[in-house]
Structures are given as structure tokens and as C-alpha cells.
Amino acid sequence: MDKKIDTNNKITFPKFIDYNIPYLQKNFVGFKEALALKESQGKYTVVNTLGYLGKYQFGRTTLLRFKIYNTQAFLRNPELQEKAFVALCKVNKWILRKDIKRSVGKTISGIKITESGILAAAHLAGAGNVKKFLRSNGTFRFSDAYGSSIKSYLNKFSGYDVSNIKADRKASV
């Protein structure tokens, strides 16, 4: 087997290519893609054992809030799922606006509270349960049927820039 030797004794490195992969960034796209990866492995057509639907694992009652009645059509429509996720973030941000103002920057139960962590926890547990957690200084506990907790979501999804999401009580798709 022939070996090629660089007679100049130059060391070469692989060329760095910045692929700018969106879900690795700490912006809103990174936030929603990280959350989708946790919820459904990022798959639009997934229905879990409890009946939660799509890339972001929406409950049927949440879909009804956005006037989405046909769950099969919802599963086949990635654009609608993305719009529903943004709308839910806007509504949750409106519901939690006072708690966001009060809590961001504090440490509760050993977790530094951020706006993105709060929005992710609201996606998991509902805004009301996140309020209970924050207002109880972490003594209120919530875990879903698979064992995911408000604390774990506050921690896992902290530090993303979600400032482009504007609080909107009447957000729609």
C-alpha cells in the first residue's frame, strides 16, 4: 500500500463549513425545533399513546381553541402545525405575562428562570400549572404521564431568545 507523504511537512485540517443549522441556535427557530425534537422527534404525523398530535404534540382541546377540528387534516398539514405552535406561544405568553415579568432571572428550585423555559413548561403543563409552580416558589409539582416535569422543561429549554413572540390573548392560526 502506497502512502503519500507531504514533503512540505504541512499540516492540513478539514475545511470548516458553517452550515448554520437553525435548531442549534438559541433563537425562536432553535427553541421550537428543540421542543419538537423532545415532543415528537420532530415528526409532523406522530400521534402518541395518549392521543396528542403532531410535531408539537397538541391536545384536541388546544386545537379546538384555534378552531382546528379535523385532526387528520391537521396531521397532514405542517404549515398549520407551525402556525398553531406560534399562536399557542403567543396565548401562553399573554396568560403568563405578569409571571414572566416577576420570575425571569430568579432561581427557583435550583433552576434559573427564563422566558423560553416558561413558554416550554406552559406547552407541557399548561399556563395555569406553570403559574402555580412559579407562584409557589417551586413547591407545586407537575409531571405528565411520561414523567416530564415543569422543572425539567424550565431547565432544558432555558436561554432561548423568544422576544419575537408577542403576547396576544386572541392569537389565531
PDB file of C-alpha atoms in Angstrom, residues 8-130:
ATOM      1  CA  ASN A   8       6.481  20.219   2.791  1.00  0.00           C
ATOM      2  CA  ASN A   9       5.601  18.919   6.276  1.00  0.00           C
ATOM      3  CA  LYS A  10       2.421  20.973   6.135  1.00  0.00           C
ATOM      4  CA  ILE A  11      -0.419  20.013   8.401  1.00  0.00           C
ATOM      5  CA  THR A  12      -3.810  20.341   6.776  1.00  0.00           C
ATOM      6  CA  PHE A  13      -7.116  20.492   8.585  1.00  0.00           C
ATOM      7  CA  PRO A  14     -10.607  19.793   7.289  1.00  0.00           C
ATOM      8  CA  LYS A  15     -12.294  22.874   5.911  1.00  0.00           C
ATOM      9  CA  PHE A  16     -14.788  24.411   8.353  1.00  0.00           C
ATOM     10  CA  ILE A  17     -18.205  24.898   6.839  1.00  0.00           C
ATOM     11  CA  ASP A  18     -20.768  26.837   8.857  1.00  0.00           C
ATOM     12  CA  TYR A  19     -23.985  25.074   7.955  1.00  0.00           C
ATOM     13  CA  ASN A  20     -25.944  27.466  10.178  1.00  0.00           C
ATOM     14  CA  ILE A  21     -28.196  24.674  11.444  1.00  0.00           C
ATOM     15  CA  PRO A  22     -31.223  26.513  12.876  1.00  0.00           C
ATOM     16  CA  TYR A  23     -32.057  24.184  15.774  1.00  0.00           C
ATOM     17  CA  LEU A  24     -28.563  24.621  17.208  1.00  0.00           C
ATOM     18  CA  GLN A  25     -29.073  28.341  17.653  1.00  0.00           C
ATOM     19  CA  LYS A  26     -30.616  29.960  20.718  1.00  0.00           C
ATOM     20  CA  ASN A  27     -33.304  31.836  18.754  1.00  0.00           C
ATOM     21  CA  PHE A  28     -37.015  31.088  18.311  1.00  0.00           C
ATOM     22  CA  VAL A  29     -36.386  28.600  15.492  1.00  0.00           C
ATOM     23  CA  GLY A  30     -33.909  26.768  17.715  1.00  0.00           C
ATOM     24  CA  PHE A  31     -36.447  26.826  20.557  1.00  0.00           C
ATOM     25  CA  LYS A  32     -39.313  25.373  18.555  1.00  0.00           C
ATOM     26  CA  GLU A  33     -37.129  22.748  16.880  1.00  0.00           C
ATOM     27  CA  ALA A  34     -35.617  21.649  20.225  1.00  0.00           C
ATOM     28  CA  LEU A  35     -39.104  21.420  21.731  1.00  0.00           C
ATOM     29  CA  ALA A  36     -40.384  19.476  18.699  1.00  0.00           C
ATOM     30  CA  LEU A  37     -37.469  17.067  18.975  1.00  0.00           C
ATOM     31  CA  LYS A  38     -38.407  16.358  22.597  1.00  0.00           C
ATOM     32  CA  GLU A  39     -42.138  16.131  21.890  1.00  0.00           C
ATOM     33  CA  SER A  40     -42.249  14.015  18.707  1.00  0.00           C
ATOM     34  CA  GLN A  41     -38.723  13.600  17.361  1.00  0.00           C
ATOM     35  CA  GLY A  42     -39.746  16.469  15.059  1.00  0.00           C
ATOM     36  CA  LYS A  43     -42.285  14.351  13.136  1.00  0.00           C
ATOM     37  CA  TYR A  44     -45.496  16.002  11.945  1.00  0.00           C
ATOM     38  CA  THR A  45     -47.603  12.823  11.691  1.00  0.00           C
ATOM     39  CA  VAL A  46     -46.959  11.387  15.166  1.00  0.00           C
ATOM     40  CA  VAL A  47     -49.863  10.580  17.486  1.00  0.00           C
ATOM     41  CA  ASN A  48     -48.734   9.403  20.926  1.00  0.00           C
ATOM     42  CA  THR A  49     -50.381   6.789  23.139  1.00  0.00           C
ATOM     43  CA  LEU A  50     -52.470   9.492  24.844  1.00  0.00           C
ATOM     44  CA  GLY A  51     -53.749  10.943  21.568  1.00  0.00           C
ATOM     45  CA  TYR A  52     -51.530  14.047  21.424  1.00  0.00           C
ATOM     46  CA  LEU A  53     -50.958  15.061  17.839  1.00  0.00           C
ATOM     47  CA  GLY A  54     -48.231  16.230  15.504  1.00  0.00           C
ATOM     48  CA  LYS A  55     -44.782  17.712  15.732  1.00  0.00           C
ATOM     49  CA  TYR A  56     -45.599  19.666  18.913  1.00  0.00           C
ATOM     50  CA  GLN A  57     -47.994  17.094  20.414  1.00  0.00           C
ATOM     51  CA  PHE A  58     -51.148  19.185  20.623  1.00  0.00           C
ATOM     52  CA  GLY A  59     -54.120  18.059  22.650  1.00  0.00           C
ATOM     53  CA  ARG A  60     -57.503  18.071  20.938  1.00  0.00           C
ATOM     54  CA  THR A  61     -58.873  20.762  23.281  1.00  0.00           C
ATOM     55  CA  THR A  62     -55.951  23.057  22.445  1.00  0.00           C
ATOM     56  CA  LEU A  63     -56.660  22.553  18.749  1.00  0.00           C
ATOM     57  CA  LEU A  64     -60.333  23.423  19.315  1.00  0.00           C
ATOM     58  CA  ARG A  65     -59.226  26.721  20.876  1.00  0.00           C
ATOM     59  CA  PHE A  66     -57.687  27.563  17.479  1.00  0.00           C
ATOM     60  CA  LYS A  67     -60.748  26.322  15.548  1.00  0.00           C
ATOM     61  CA  ILE A  68     -58.926  23.241  14.280  1.00  0.00           C
ATOM     62  CA  TYR A  69     -61.497  20.437  14.190  1.00  0.00           C
ATOM     63  CA  ASN A  70     -60.137  17.886  11.709  1.00  0.00           C
ATOM     64  CA  THR A  71     -57.210  16.143  13.400  1.00  0.00           C
ATOM     65  CA  GLN A  72     -56.349  14.021  10.343  1.00  0.00           C
ATOM     66  CA  ALA A  73     -56.086  17.123   8.173  1.00  0.00           C
ATOM     67  CA  PHE A  74     -54.010  18.766  10.940  1.00  0.00           C
ATOM     68  CA  LEU A  75     -51.542  15.854  10.919  1.00  0.00           C
ATOM     69  CA  ARG A  76     -51.109  16.211   7.147  1.00  0.00           C
ATOM     70  CA  ASN A  77     -50.537  19.991   7.277  1.00  0.00           C
ATOM     71  CA  PRO A  78     -47.080  21.029   8.562  1.00  0.00           C
ATOM     72  CA  GLU A  79     -47.774  24.711   7.880  1.00  0.00           C
ATOM     73  CA  LEU A  80     -50.889  24.616  10.060  1.00  0.00           C
ATOM     74  CA  GLN A  81     -48.954  22.877  12.846  1.00  0.00           C
ATOM     75  CA  GLU A  82     -46.278  25.571  12.765  1.00  0.00           C
ATOM     76  CA  LYS A  83     -48.900  28.345  12.851  1.00  0.00           C
ATOM     77  CA  ALA A  84     -50.722  26.637  15.732  1.00  0.00           C
ATOM     78  CA  PHE A  85     -47.482  26.401  17.703  1.00  0.00           C
ATOM     79  CA  VAL A  86     -46.737  30.111  17.259  1.00  0.00           C
ATOM     80  CA  ALA A  87     -50.326  31.014  18.189  1.00  0.00           C
ATOM     81  CA  LEU A  88     -50.147  28.868  21.343  1.00  0.00           C
ATOM     82  CA  CYS A  89     -46.864  30.537  22.340  1.00  0.00           C
ATOM     83  CA  LYS A  90     -48.498  33.964  21.907  1.00  0.00           C
ATOM     84  CA  VAL A  91     -51.506  32.998  24.031  1.00  0.00           C
ATOM     85  CA  ASN A  92     -49.313  31.415  26.725  1.00  0.00           C
ATOM     86  CA  LYS A  93     -47.095  34.480  26.777  1.00  0.00           C
ATOM     87  CA  TRP A  94     -50.172  36.661  27.305  1.00  0.00           C
ATOM     88  CA  ILE A  95     -51.527  34.431  30.090  1.00  0.00           C
ATOM     89  CA  LEU A  96     -48.119  34.324  31.793  1.00  0.00           C
ATOM     90  CA  ARG A  97     -47.029  37.935  31.110  1.00  0.00           C
ATOM     91  CA  LYS A  98     -47.079  39.002  34.784  1.00  0.00           C
ATOM     92  CA  ASP A  99     -45.330  35.826  35.918  1.00  0.00           C
ATOM     93  CA  ILE A 100     -42.687  36.281  33.205  1.00  0.00           C
ATOM     94  CA  LYS A 101     -42.054  39.827  34.423  1.00  0.00           C
ATOM     95  CA  ARG A 102     -41.881  38.689  38.067  1.00  0.00           C
ATOM     96  CA  SER A 103     -39.897  35.490  37.652  1.00  0.00           C
ATOM     97  CA  VAL A 104     -37.369  35.803  34.816  1.00  0.00           C
ATOM     98  CA  GLY A 105     -33.882  35.995  36.272  1.00  0.00           C
ATOM     99  CA  LYS A 106     -34.828  34.384  39.577  1.00  0.00           C
ATOM    100  CA  THR A 107     -33.668  30.950  40.640  1.00  0.00           C
ATOM    101  CA  ILE A 108     -36.472  28.624  41.685  1.00  0.00           C
ATOM    102  CA  SER A 109     -35.794  25.057  42.824  1.00  0.00           C
ATOM    103  CA  GLY A 110     -32.231  25.444  41.593  1.00  0.00           C
ATOM    104  CA  ILE A 111     -33.299  26.493  38.086  1.00  0.00           C
ATOM    105  CA  LYS A 112     -32.609  29.904  36.582  1.00  0.00           C
ATOM    106  CA  ILE A 113     -35.946  31.051  35.199  1.00  0.00           C
ATOM    107  CA  THR A 114     -36.041  32.295  31.604  1.00  0.00           C
ATOM    108  CA  GLU A 115     -38.877  33.301  29.331  1.00  0.00           C
ATOM    109  CA  SER A 116     -38.247  30.428  26.931  1.00  0.00           C
ATOM    110  CA  GLY A 117     -38.237  27.933  29.801  1.00  0.00           C
ATOM    111  CA  ILE A 118     -41.575  29.310  30.977  1.00  0.00           C
ATOM    112  CA  LEU A 119     -43.090  29.017  27.477  1.00  0.00           C
ATOM    113  CA  ALA A 120     -41.809  25.454  27.089  1.00  0.00           C
ATOM    114  CA  ALA A 121     -43.166  24.487  30.510  1.00  0.00           C
ATOM    115  CA  ALA A 122     -46.532  26.013  29.552  1.00  0.00           C
ATOM    116  CA  HIS A 123     -46.523  23.900  26.394  1.00  0.00           C
ATOM    117  CA  LEU A 124     -46.009  20.809  28.535  1.00  0.00           C
ATOM    118  CA  ALA A 125     -48.241  21.518  31.523  1.00  0.00           C
ATOM    119  CA  GLY A 126     -50.495  24.427  30.591  1.00  0.00           C
ATOM    120  CA  ALA A 127     -50.068  28.046  31.619  1.00  0.00           C
ATOM    121  CA  GLY A 128     -52.109  27.604  34.802  1.00  0.00           C
ATOM    122  CA  ASN A 129     -49.822  24.901  36.156  1.00  0.00           C
ATOM    123  CA  VAL A 130     -46.741  26.991  35.346  1.00  0.00           C
TER     124      VAL A 130
END
